Short mmCIF file of C-alpha atoms in Angstrom, two decimals:
data_model
loop_
_atom_site.label_atom_id
_atom_site.label_comp_id
_atom_site.label_asym_id
_atom_site.label_seq_id
_atom_site.Cartn_x
_atom_site.Cartn_y
_atom_site.Cartn_z
CA UNK A 1 50.44 62.66 -45.31
CA UNK A 2 46.54 63.46 -44.53
CA UNK A 3 45.66 65.36 -41.42
CA UNK A 4 42.34 64.95 -41.00
CA UNK A 5 40.46 61.51 -40.43
CA UNK A 6 37.60 63.47 -42.68
CA UNK A 7 39.55 62.49 -45.55
CA UNK A 8 39.28 59.22 -44.65
CA UNK A 9 37.41 57.69 -47.57
CA UNK A 10 39.01 60.22 -50.12
CA UNK A 11 40.82 57.54 -52.87
CA UNK A 12 38.59 54.58 -51.24
CA UNK A 13 34.68 55.67 -52.43
CA UNK A 14 34.88 52.62 -54.40
CA UNK A 15 35.01 50.31 -51.44
CA UNK A 16 32.80 51.79 -48.94
CA UNK A 17 29.76 52.36 -51.20
CA UNK A 18 28.75 48.52 -51.11
CA UNK A 19 29.36 46.70 -47.59
CA UNK A 20 30.09 43.53 -49.69
CA UNK A 21 33.29 45.17 -50.70
CA UNK A 22 33.79 47.02 -47.71
CA UNK A 23 36.22 44.68 -46.13
CA UNK A 24 37.99 41.34 -46.67
CA UNK A 25 38.69 38.52 -44.07
CA UNK A 26 42.51 37.55 -44.25
CA UNK A 27 44.12 34.58 -42.58
CA UNK A 28 46.25 35.49 -39.77
CA UNK A 29 48.85 32.98 -40.99
CA UNK A 30 49.15 34.87 -44.18
CA UNK A 31 48.83 38.49 -42.34
CA UNK A 32 51.67 37.67 -40.16
CA UNK A 33 54.05 36.04 -42.63
CA UNK A 34 57.20 37.34 -42.75
CA UNK A 35 57.81 38.72 -46.99
CA UNK A 36 59.30 41.70 -49.01
CA UNK A 37 57.10 43.84 -50.56
CA UNK A 38 56.27 47.37 -51.55
CA UNK A 39 53.08 49.75 -51.16
CA UNK A 40 51.95 48.74 -54.46
CA UNK A 41 52.39 45.22 -53.85
CA UNK A 42 50.61 44.78 -50.84
CA UNK A 43 47.74 46.86 -51.91
CA UNK A 44 47.26 43.93 -54.93
CA UNK A 45 47.59 41.19 -52.74
CA UNK A 46 44.80 42.60 -50.67
CA UNK A 47 42.81 43.42 -53.21
CA UNK A 48 43.14 40.28 -55.20
CA UNK A 49 42.19 38.43 -51.63
CA UNK A 50 38.88 40.57 -52.13
CA UNK A 51 38.33 39.43 -55.63
CA UNK A 52 39.52 35.61 -54.54
CA UNK A 53 36.17 36.06 -52.26
CA UNK A 54 33.54 37.75 -54.47
CA UNK A 55 34.73 37.37 -58.22
CA UNK A 56 36.68 34.18 -58.26
CA UNK A 57 37.98 32.70 -61.67
CA UNK A 58 38.63 28.75 -60.96
CA UNK A 59 40.08 27.19 -64.67
CA UNK A 60 40.78 23.63 -64.40
CA UNK A 61 44.06 22.73 -65.52
CA UNK A 62 45.61 18.90 -66.27
CA UNK A 63 48.68 17.82 -64.57
CA UNK A 64 51.37 15.93 -66.38
CA UNK A 65 49.69 12.82 -66.08
CA UNK A 66 46.33 14.27 -67.89
CA UNK A 67 44.64 14.40 -64.30
CA UNK A 68 42.26 17.61 -63.89
CA UNK A 69 42.76 19.66 -61.05
CA UNK A 70 41.55 22.99 -60.01
CA UNK A 71 43.16 26.30 -60.05
CA UNK A 72 42.18 29.83 -58.22
CA UNK A 73 42.52 33.16 -59.80
CA UNK A 74 41.79 36.49 -60.11
CA UNK A 75 41.21 39.23 -62.55
CA UNK A 76 42.44 42.98 -61.84
CA UNK A 77 42.00 45.68 -64.56
CA UNK A 78 44.07 48.64 -64.84
CA UNK A 79 41.53 51.30 -63.58
CA UNK A 80 41.71 49.30 -60.02
CA UNK A 81 45.39 49.09 -60.46
CA UNK A 82 45.38 53.07 -60.96
CA UNK A 83 42.96 53.60 -58.20
CA UNK A 84 45.25 51.75 -55.70
CA UNK A 85 48.58 54.04 -56.89
CA UNK A 86 46.24 57.41 -56.68
CA UNK A 87 46.98 58.59 -59.98
CA UNK A 88 44.09 59.04 -62.57
CA UNK A 89 46.81 59.24 -65.59
CA UNK A 90 49.86 58.08 -67.00
CA UNK A 91 51.03 54.64 -67.88
CA UNK A 92 51.26 52.31 -65.01
CA UNK A 93 52.54 48.97 -66.90
CA UNK A 94 56.30 49.71 -65.74
CA UNK A 95 54.25 49.42 -61.98
CA UNK A 96 52.45 46.67 -62.90
CA UNK A 97 55.45 44.62 -64.72
CA UNK A 98 57.62 45.09 -61.74
CA UNK A 99 54.83 43.92 -59.08
CA UNK A 100 53.81 40.76 -61.47
CA UNK A 101 57.75 40.11 -61.47
CA UNK A 102 57.65 40.13 -57.18
CA UNK A 103 54.59 38.38 -57.18
CA UNK A 104 55.63 35.42 -59.34
CA UNK A 105 58.92 34.79 -57.29
CA UNK A 106 57.42 35.22 -53.79
CA UNK A 107 57.07 33.02 -50.75
CA UNK A 108 55.57 33.51 -47.60
CA UNK A 109 57.17 32.61 -44.03
CA UNK A 110 54.79 31.72 -41.47
CA UNK A 111 55.62 30.67 -37.96
CA UNK A 112 53.72 29.88 -34.91
CA UNK A 113 56.41 30.27 -32.63
CA UNK A 114 54.23 28.63 -29.48
CA UNK A 115 53.66 25.42 -31.44
CA UNK A 116 56.93 25.66 -32.64
CA UNK A 117 56.34 25.25 -36.35
CA UNK A 118 56.37 27.11 -39.14
CA UNK A 119 55.26 26.62 -43.07
CA UNK A 120 56.74 28.55 -45.91
CA UNK A 121 54.03 28.88 -48.85
CA UNK A 122 55.12 29.48 -52.39
CA UNK A 123 51.94 31.56 -53.07
CA UNK A 124 51.48 32.37 -56.90
CA UNK A 125 51.53 29.70 -59.55
CA UNK A 126 51.30 32.10 -62.51
CA UNK A 127 51.24 35.94 -63.34
CA UNK A 128 50.27 37.71 -66.49
CA UNK A 129 49.49 40.81 -67.79
CA UNK A 130 47.62 41.51 -71.14
CA UNK A 131 44.63 43.89 -72.41
CA UNK A 132 44.62 45.69 -69.32
CA UNK A 133 44.37 42.82 -67.12
CA UNK A 134 46.39 41.33 -64.44
CA UNK A 135 45.66 37.84 -63.91
CA UNK A 136 46.98 36.75 -60.98
CA UNK A 137 46.77 32.30 -60.40
CA UNK A 138 47.21 30.94 -56.95
CA UNK A 139 48.99 28.07 -55.97
CA UNK A 140 47.14 25.12 -54.68
CA UNK A 141 49.41 24.97 -51.06
CA UNK A 142 48.14 28.53 -50.65
CA UNK A 143 44.50 28.10 -51.67
CA UNK A 144 43.72 26.52 -47.92
CA UNK A 145 45.08 29.90 -46.34
CA UNK A 146 42.83 32.05 -48.36
CA UNK A 147 39.59 30.52 -49.84
CA UNK A 148 36.44 30.97 -47.49
CA UNK A 149 38.26 31.60 -44.21
CA UNK A 150 36.34 30.84 -41.20
CA UNK A 151 38.93 30.62 -38.49
CA UNK A 152 42.30 32.41 -36.96
CA UNK A 153 41.37 35.24 -39.35
CA UNK A 154 40.99 39.19 -38.98
CA UNK A 155 38.48 41.35 -40.92
CA UNK A 156 40.02 44.43 -42.52
CA UNK A 157 38.37 47.03 -43.81
CA UNK A 158 39.15 48.18 -47.47
CA UNK A 159 38.43 51.76 -47.36
CA UNK A 160 41.51 51.78 -44.29
CA UNK A 161 44.00 49.78 -45.97
CA UNK A 162 43.34 51.63 -49.39
CA UNK A 163 43.89 54.74 -48.00
CA UNK A 164 47.54 54.25 -46.62
CA UNK A 165 50.12 56.48 -48.13
CA UNK A 166 53.09 54.61 -46.78
CA UNK A 167 54.06 50.70 -46.75
CA UNK A 168 55.35 51.10 -43.18
CA UNK A 169 51.62 51.83 -42.24
CA UNK A 170 50.05 49.69 -44.03
CA UNK A 171 52.06 47.23 -43.03
CA UNK A 172 52.17 47.71 -39.08
CA UNK A 173 48.46 48.33 -39.30
CA UNK A 174 47.65 44.45 -40.66
CA UNK A 175 49.79 42.87 -38.50
CA UNK A 176 49.14 44.74 -35.17
CA UNK A 177 44.81 45.00 -36.31
CA UNK A 178 45.47 40.72 -35.97
CA UNK A 179 45.61 41.59 -31.61
CA UNK A 180 42.41 43.67 -31.68
CA UNK A 181 40.17 40.76 -30.89
CA UNK A 182 41.27 40.95 -27.51
CA UNK A 183 39.61 44.49 -27.48
CA UNK A 184 35.69 44.32 -26.98
CA UNK A 185 34.83 47.22 -26.07
CA UNK A 186 35.39 51.00 -27.51
CA UNK A 187 34.27 53.18 -24.27
CA UNK A 188 33.05 56.93 -25.63
CA UNK A 189 33.08 58.09 -22.22
CA UNK A 190 36.82 57.49 -21.61
CA UNK A 191 39.72 59.76 -23.40
CA UNK A 192 42.11 57.85 -25.88
CA UNK A 193 44.61 57.40 -23.01
CA UNK A 194 42.18 55.86 -20.86
CA UNK A 195 41.02 53.30 -23.17
CA UNK A 196 42.24 49.56 -22.64
CA UNK A 197 44.77 48.18 -24.52
CA UNK A 198 46.98 44.82 -25.26
CA UNK A 199 50.70 44.93 -26.59
CA UNK A 200 52.60 43.03 -29.32
CA UNK A 201 56.38 43.47 -28.56
CA UNK A 202 59.04 43.05 -31.47
CA UNK A 203 62.71 42.75 -31.66
CA UNK A 204 63.68 45.57 -34.24
CA UNK A 205 65.79 43.18 -36.21
CA UNK A 206 63.04 40.71 -36.51
CA UNK A 207 60.31 43.91 -37.36
CA UNK A 208 62.49 44.76 -40.48
CA UNK A 209 61.40 41.52 -41.87
CA UNK A 210 57.95 41.86 -40.95
CA UNK A 211 56.88 45.19 -42.44
CA UNK A 212 58.84 43.87 -45.43
CA UNK A 213 62.24 45.61 -45.75
CA UNK A 214 64.70 42.26 -45.54
CA UNK A 215 64.40 39.58 -48.69
CA UNK A 216 64.51 36.56 -47.53
CA UNK A 217 65.35 34.92 -50.91
CA UNK A 218 68.02 37.66 -51.67
CA UNK A 219 71.00 35.05 -51.05
CA UNK A 220 71.65 30.90 -50.14
CA UNK A 221 72.90 32.34 -46.79
CA UNK A 222 69.87 34.22 -45.82
CA UNK A 223 67.11 31.45 -47.02
CA UNK A 224 69.31 28.76 -45.61
CA UNK A 225 69.04 30.82 -42.29
CA UNK A 226 65.39 31.76 -42.49
CA UNK A 227 64.57 28.11 -43.17
CA UNK A 228 65.62 26.84 -39.88
CA UNK A 229 62.64 26.37 -37.44
CA UNK A 230 63.60 29.15 -35.31
CA UNK A 231 65.80 31.73 -37.58
CA UNK A 232 68.21 33.77 -36.27
CA UNK A 233 66.57 37.44 -37.25
CA UNK A 234 69.75 39.33 -35.97
CA UNK A 235 72.00 36.90 -38.51
CA UNK A 236 69.67 37.48 -40.97
CA UNK A 237 69.46 41.32 -40.82
CA UNK A 238 73.27 41.21 -40.80
CA UNK A 239 73.15 39.21 -43.85
CA UNK A 240 71.27 41.58 -45.83
CA UNK A 241 72.95 43.21 -48.29
CA UNK A 242 70.24 45.66 -49.69
CA UNK A 243 70.86 48.89 -48.22
CA UNK A 244 67.24 50.34 -47.83
CA UNK A 245 67.29 51.88 -44.16
CA UNK A 246 69.68 50.01 -42.94
CA UNK A 247 70.30 52.49 -40.07
CA UNK A 248 68.27 52.09 -37.26
CA UNK A 249 67.51 55.73 -36.89
CA UNK A 250 66.67 55.93 -40.84
CA UNK A 251 64.81 52.91 -40.70
CA UNK A 252 62.92 54.76 -37.06
CA UNK A 253 61.93 57.98 -38.89
CA UNK A 254 61.53 56.90 -42.29
CA UNK A 255 59.29 53.67 -41.64
CA UNK A 256 58.04 53.40 -38.22
CA UNK A 257 57.10 56.90 -36.99
CA UNK A 258 55.36 58.01 -40.23
CA UNK A 259 53.90 54.37 -39.85
CA UNK A 260 52.41 55.19 -36.47
CA UNK A 261 51.08 58.83 -37.35
CA UNK A 262 49.09 57.16 -40.75
CA UNK A 263 47.59 54.83 -38.40
CA UNK A 264 46.33 56.93 -35.92
CA UNK A 265 45.05 59.28 -38.34
CA UNK A 266 43.46 57.23 -40.41
CA UNK A 267 42.61 53.67 -38.95
CA UNK A 268 40.30 52.52 -36.46
CA UNK A 269 43.34 51.70 -33.77
CA UNK A 270 45.60 53.57 -32.24
CA UNK A 271 49.44 52.91 -31.32
CA UNK A 272 51.78 54.16 -28.87
CA UNK A 273 55.27 52.63 -29.18
CA UNK A 274 57.89 52.24 -26.26
CA UNK A 275 61.39 51.99 -27.16
CA UNK A 276 63.26 49.47 -24.99
CA UNK A 277 66.79 50.08 -24.81
CA UNK A 278 69.57 47.56 -23.63
CA UNK A 279 73.27 47.18 -23.23
CA UNK A 280 76.15 49.91 -22.95
CA UNK A 281 75.14 51.85 -25.45
CA UNK A 282 71.45 52.13 -24.78
CA UNK A 283 70.76 50.67 -28.62
CA UNK A 284 67.02 50.15 -29.51
CA UNK A 285 66.72 46.49 -29.43
CA UNK A 286 62.68 45.94 -28.90
CA UNK A 287 59.85 47.74 -29.49
CA UNK A 288 56.71 47.63 -28.01
CA UNK A 289 53.95 48.88 -29.09
CA UNK A 290 50.65 49.45 -27.25
CA UNK A 291 47.24 49.17 -29.21
CA UNK A 292 43.76 50.65 -28.35
CA UNK A 293 40.86 51.28 -30.50
CA UNK A 294 41.09 54.84 -31.98
CA UNK A 295 38.63 56.95 -30.49
CA UNK A 296 38.56 59.32 -33.04
CA UNK A 297 37.94 57.20 -35.71
CA UNK A 298 34.22 56.45 -33.93
CA UNK A 299 34.20 59.90 -33.11
CA UNK A 300 33.54 60.62 -36.93
CA UNK A 301 30.62 58.12 -37.58
CA UNK A 302 32.69 55.13 -38.91
CA UNK A 303 31.47 51.63 -38.21
CA UNK A 304 33.83 48.78 -37.05
CA UNK A 305 33.28 45.34 -38.78
CA UNK A 306 35.25 43.13 -36.43
CA UNK A 307 33.23 42.73 -33.46
CA UNK A 308 34.30 45.47 -31.46
CA UNK A 309 31.06 47.06 -29.63
CA UNK A 310 30.87 51.10 -28.93
CA UNK A 311 29.99 51.76 -25.63
CA UNK A 312 28.25 55.35 -26.16
CA UNK A 313 26.80 57.96 -23.51
CA UNK A 314 23.46 57.14 -24.86
CA UNK A 315 21.54 53.84 -25.88
CA UNK A 316 23.40 53.20 -29.07
CA UNK A 317 25.84 50.44 -29.59
CA UNK A 318 26.67 48.52 -32.60
CA UNK A 319 27.34 44.73 -31.81
CA UNK A 320 28.51 42.72 -34.56
CA UNK A 321 27.91 39.24 -34.65
CA UNK A 322 30.86 36.64 -34.69
CA UNK A 323 31.03 34.07 -37.89
CA UNK A 324 31.13 30.68 -36.51
CA UNK A 325 33.62 28.05 -37.74
CA UNK A 326 33.18 25.05 -39.27
CA UNK A 327 32.16 22.46 -36.65
CA UNK A 328 35.26 20.39 -35.36
CA UNK A 329 33.36 17.15 -35.48
CA UNK A 330 32.88 17.45 -39.23
CA UNK A 331 36.30 18.86 -39.66
CA UNK A 332 37.69 15.47 -37.73
CA UNK A 333 35.78 13.42 -39.77
CA UNK A 334 37.16 14.54 -43.08
CA UNK A 335 40.62 14.45 -41.89
CA UNK A 336 40.49 11.03 -40.42
CA UNK A 337 38.70 9.67 -43.82
CA UNK A 338 41.55 10.69 -45.62
CA UNK A 339 44.14 9.83 -42.75
CA UNK A 340 46.47 8.36 -45.64
CA UNK A 341 47.03 11.49 -47.13
CA UNK A 342 47.39 13.53 -43.84
CA UNK A 343 45.23 16.60 -44.66
CA UNK A 344 45.31 19.42 -42.48
CA UNK A 345 42.56 21.23 -40.83
CA UNK A 346 42.64 23.72 -43.00
CA UNK A 347 42.40 22.00 -46.20
CA UNK A 348 39.59 19.74 -44.71
CA UNK A 349 37.92 22.84 -44.05
CA UNK A 350 38.39 23.71 -47.98
CA UNK A 351 37.08 20.79 -49.04
CA UNK A 352 34.38 20.81 -46.83
CA UNK A 353 33.48 24.39 -48.18
CA UNK A 354 33.83 22.90 -51.92
CA UNK A 355 31.15 20.58 -51.00
CA UNK A 356 28.82 23.03 -49.20
CA UNK A 357 29.10 20.53 -46.12
CA UNK A 358 28.19 17.54 -48.00
CA UNK A 359 30.27 14.51 -46.82
CA UNK A 360 28.96 12.04 -48.75
CA UNK A 361 30.05 14.17 -52.06
CA UNK A 362 33.52 14.38 -50.32
CA UNK A 363 33.91 10.54 -49.49
CA UNK A 364 32.43 9.86 -53.22
CA UNK A 365 35.01 11.77 -54.54
CA UNK A 366 37.77 10.82 -52.15
CA UNK A 367 37.08 6.72 -53.33
CA UNK A 368 37.40 7.80 -56.46
CA UNK A 369 41.05 9.22 -56.21
CA UNK A 370 41.91 5.76 -55.00
CA UNK A 371 41.42 4.38 -58.62
CA UNK A 372 43.48 6.76 -59.99
CA UNK A 373 47.23 5.56 -60.92
CA UNK A 374 48.44 8.97 -59.73
CA UNK A 375 47.86 12.25 -58.70
CA UNK A 376 50.17 14.87 -58.76
CA UNK A 377 48.50 17.58 -56.63
CA UNK A 378 45.50 15.73 -54.46
CA UNK A 379 43.70 18.85 -52.66
CA UNK A 380 43.44 20.59 -56.24
CA UNK A 381 42.39 17.09 -57.67
CA UNK A 382 40.02 16.64 -55.30
CA UNK A 383 38.36 20.04 -55.65
CA UNK A 384 37.78 19.49 -59.34
CA UNK A 385 36.08 15.73 -58.34
CA UNK A 386 34.02 17.31 -55.74
CA UNK A 387 33.09 19.56 -58.47
CA UNK A 388 32.02 17.13 -60.98
CA UNK A 389 30.69 14.54 -58.85
CA UNK A 390 28.32 17.14 -57.83
CA UNK A 391 26.75 17.82 -61.38
CA UNK A 392 26.36 13.94 -61.81
CA UNK A 393 24.53 13.52 -58.83
CA UNK A 394 21.44 14.05 -60.92
CA UNK A 395 19.00 11.11 -61.85
CA UNK A 396 20.78 9.09 -64.99
CA UNK A 397 19.54 9.90 -68.52
CA UNK A 398 19.52 6.66 -70.08
CA UNK A 399 16.04 5.67 -68.28
CA UNK A 400 13.05 7.68 -66.77
CA UNK A 401 10.71 5.67 -64.81
CA UNK A 402 11.89 2.02 -66.43
CA UNK A 403 11.85 3.34 -69.97
CA UNK A 404 14.08 3.95 -72.67
CA UNK A 405 11.76 5.89 -74.47
CA UNK A 406 10.84 8.29 -72.13
CA UNK A 407 14.38 9.17 -71.72
CA UNK A 408 14.70 9.78 -75.11
CA UNK A 409 11.09 11.93 -74.71
CA UNK A 410 13.14 14.05 -71.74
CA UNK A 411 16.30 14.25 -73.59
CA UNK A 412 14.77 15.81 -77.08
CA UNK A 413 13.18 18.24 -74.99
CA UNK A 414 16.15 19.34 -72.78
CA UNK A 415 17.96 19.56 -75.49
CA UNK A 416 15.16 22.13 -77.77
CA UNK A 417 14.72 24.06 -74.13
CA UNK A 418 18.55 24.48 -74.01
CA UNK A 419 18.80 25.60 -77.61
CA UNK A 420 16.03 28.12 -77.18
CA UNK A 421 17.54 29.34 -73.71
CA UNK A 422 21.18 29.75 -75.99
CA UNK A 423 18.68 32.93 -77.65
CA UNK A 424 17.87 34.43 -74.71
CA UNK A 425 19.09 38.31 -74.17
CA UNK A 426 20.89 37.36 -71.24
CA UNK A 427 22.77 34.42 -72.51
CA UNK A 428 25.96 36.34 -73.20
CA UNK A 429 26.41 37.80 -69.71
CA UNK A 430 25.52 33.87 -68.72
CA UNK A 431 28.55 32.98 -70.86
CA UNK A 432 30.76 35.45 -69.40
CA UNK A 433 29.84 33.85 -65.61
CA UNK A 434 30.35 30.12 -67.04
CA UNK A 435 33.78 32.17 -68.23
CA UNK A 436 34.34 33.23 -64.57
CA UNK A 437 33.15 29.97 -62.96
CA UNK A 438 34.33 27.59 -65.32
CA UNK A 439 37.51 29.13 -67.02
CA UNK A 440 35.96 27.87 -70.77
CA UNK A 441 32.88 26.68 -72.33
CA UNK A 442 34.57 23.37 -72.90
CA UNK A 443 35.42 22.68 -69.24
CA UNK A 444 31.53 24.02 -68.97
CA UNK A 445 30.24 21.58 -71.15
CA UNK A 446 32.35 18.50 -69.62
CA UNK A 447 30.94 19.46 -65.89
CA UNK A 448 27.14 20.09 -67.35
CA UNK A 449 27.18 16.83 -69.94
CA UNK A 450 23.83 17.16 -70.76
CA UNK A 451 21.73 19.63 -72.45
CA UNK A 452 19.49 19.16 -68.99
CA UNK A 453 22.37 20.12 -67.03
CA UNK A 454 23.36 22.70 -68.82
CA UNK A 455 19.42 24.50 -68.80
CA UNK A 456 19.36 24.00 -65.11
CA UNK A 457 22.56 25.89 -64.40
CA UNK A 458 21.46 28.59 -66.82
CA UNK A 459 17.98 28.92 -65.37
CA UNK A 460 19.38 28.91 -61.92
CA UNK A 461 22.09 31.60 -62.92
CA UNK A 462 18.96 33.79 -64.32
CA UNK A 463 16.46 33.61 -61.35
CA UNK A 464 19.48 34.71 -58.91
CA UNK A 465 20.78 37.55 -61.52
CA UNK A 466 17.07 38.69 -62.90
CA UNK A 467 16.08 42.19 -61.60
CA UNK A 468 12.38 43.01 -60.06
CA UNK A 469 10.99 45.59 -62.65
#
């Protein structure tokens, strides 16, 4: 256990040197979902979400009917996994194999008690490991909760998340951090005890599930109970056949208390537990967590990235602007447009982001969908169609200004320019970009089906990636 907050960056300098990779936005639906997990698995999932934001690999596939659709995926190399384990040497193959098996079977149980609804989300469609790279493909059911998240999310610091050495600390922090949006100020003029607070209470049986210590897929009885609109977590705890920390005192002393100590030492929040006892035996049945912003964290000079302003004794204040969500009117238009498909707001937002807000592009793709005899994966198909239509929106090459001769001249010129571009010293790096963005050169050739479109893509990429001399 680390004892000083000055060790905060000891493992994760990599993530703190560049602000763009220093934090990740994760949907609260995903954060608060219930699933069995261990520490390495949880860290890999968070790193994968960051890569999905900054280094996504979009793969085009075909369903059994030959219809194309897009799949979101990421690649994590073995060096990054070593960093997450904190080990510089030795084999991590067995660790990766264990994580891969767990991810491939993972379901997230996401519940909204206030709205009396829940959803069980299959997270991953494929997990492979080859040549030192862990390749993770997300299911299309999960994608709306993972990409371009603009509402109901928490911005989590990667240096904090990857500094945790206990699964209890990692999971407890991740969940409780989602409630700190209510805490707008850290007042350095006040002691830790005097800081504003919010509270979150959990029944002890549900807390085991929330922190990842009960497998909801372990038996048919557990599965049946977990899939009820209002699961009886006490019954699920009784049905649990795994022996890890079944006694409450073990769970408290080995998971809860070390986790709280780690949170208060390393993170930007400060937790004080209150144990509620009921019944004749005064058994602990509930825990109320009192959550404050951590004064020590800000005293040490670290900055917050989630909208908390610092009220200092001087005039210095750090105020982070909030990111505005997608216009609800636009969301409503897209949902209404596709009322037959009954898409939800999250799926509509995913399509809007895929089209960069171009409603005509979404409409054009949707009209094309109506002409298909069968679509197995509607959202995946729509994303693919939007991307295709974006590239087909340029002027047709058959005629230019009414002249087929001019069109042929333009086509020939574009072919020569494209041939020259392929000899450019930066073209190998562009090819790497194509593989990440399109999945294969064949997919690139299909989507950019003329020399003019290919060169335009290369020219735009080159402009963005040329370093000033």
